């Protein structure tokens, strides 16, 4: 890398994401450009082009010049999130990266994984990529104090299929961490939560991104997504029966009347019940084109008062404690 190859950015409007310098790994190639902020000129300056290796020497020089942040163009988010995903274990283990920065980077790479999965759920790397990021999330949640608090703070409030999947995964992992022993189910359970809506990849965009409420006909199609998800994942190696159960049954209701199998009570396992709570909570607390976002307090109140037939009351009580005090450990 030529650290002197700085050039002012062309005048057109460009948005940037800001990240800690500490996340960059030594001797790893970066498939994105890095900019620095020049406070004197109030402008971004190109520091290094794509496909270059970050070295100890360059890092030291930046640190000597008081640089602690790098800027990456929004348009390169995909390449950047791949880089973070590929180096996630090392980044999460690095004490130089602050916990809140780790949560931010973890959320970014989770979103990148889900975007790719939704785009091409049949790709051969869906299971290994998902497994790796679930393991990294588990490790972060169990080893980092206040990890869930940091993760919940970075959850997006705007609803997109992929941010919904990531948010639900975060809430489900948070609840799961209080309910299940880590070794038993966290990996399979995490896979089920992360991929729970993968069947939406087969739902037409005009229904998925519908600006208003769905018509009855559209809703019939939308309700097929758990079965589609089951079909997609069933064909893959390395997906456990538990994860498949979670994908297929996350819209069942504790007192019956859900879909696709109209299960109730003990027919719905606890992992699925946890996922259902996380799924409903995220749907209520995110903003859609046809509805404002509800705050956590009102969402929990509505779930308690009007959706008691949907959800397990004991698990819901734990979820309420969790949302009220995400920093507390089980
Ligand atoms: Fe769903
Ligand atoms: Fe969902």
XYZ file of C-alpha atoms and ligand atoms in Angstrom, residues 159 161 164-165 168 196-197 200 225 250-251 275 278-280 282-283, ligand 2:
18
model
C -38.068 -2.683 8.204
C -36.557 -8.336 5.022
C -35.814 -7.946 10.120
C -34.015 -11.304 9.919
C -35.092 -11.228 15.067
C -36.337 -18.122 9.701
C -37.670 -15.999 6.823
C -39.494 -14.848 1.658
C -42.963 -18.404 3.212
C -42.447 -19.645 13.596
C -45.975 -18.412 12.702
C -38.435 -17.258 17.927
C -38.701 -12.252 18.861
C -40.404 -12.185 15.452
C -43.557 -10.444 16.679
C -39.437 -6.888 15.813
C -42.444 -6.610 13.506
Fe -40.015 -12.947 10.541
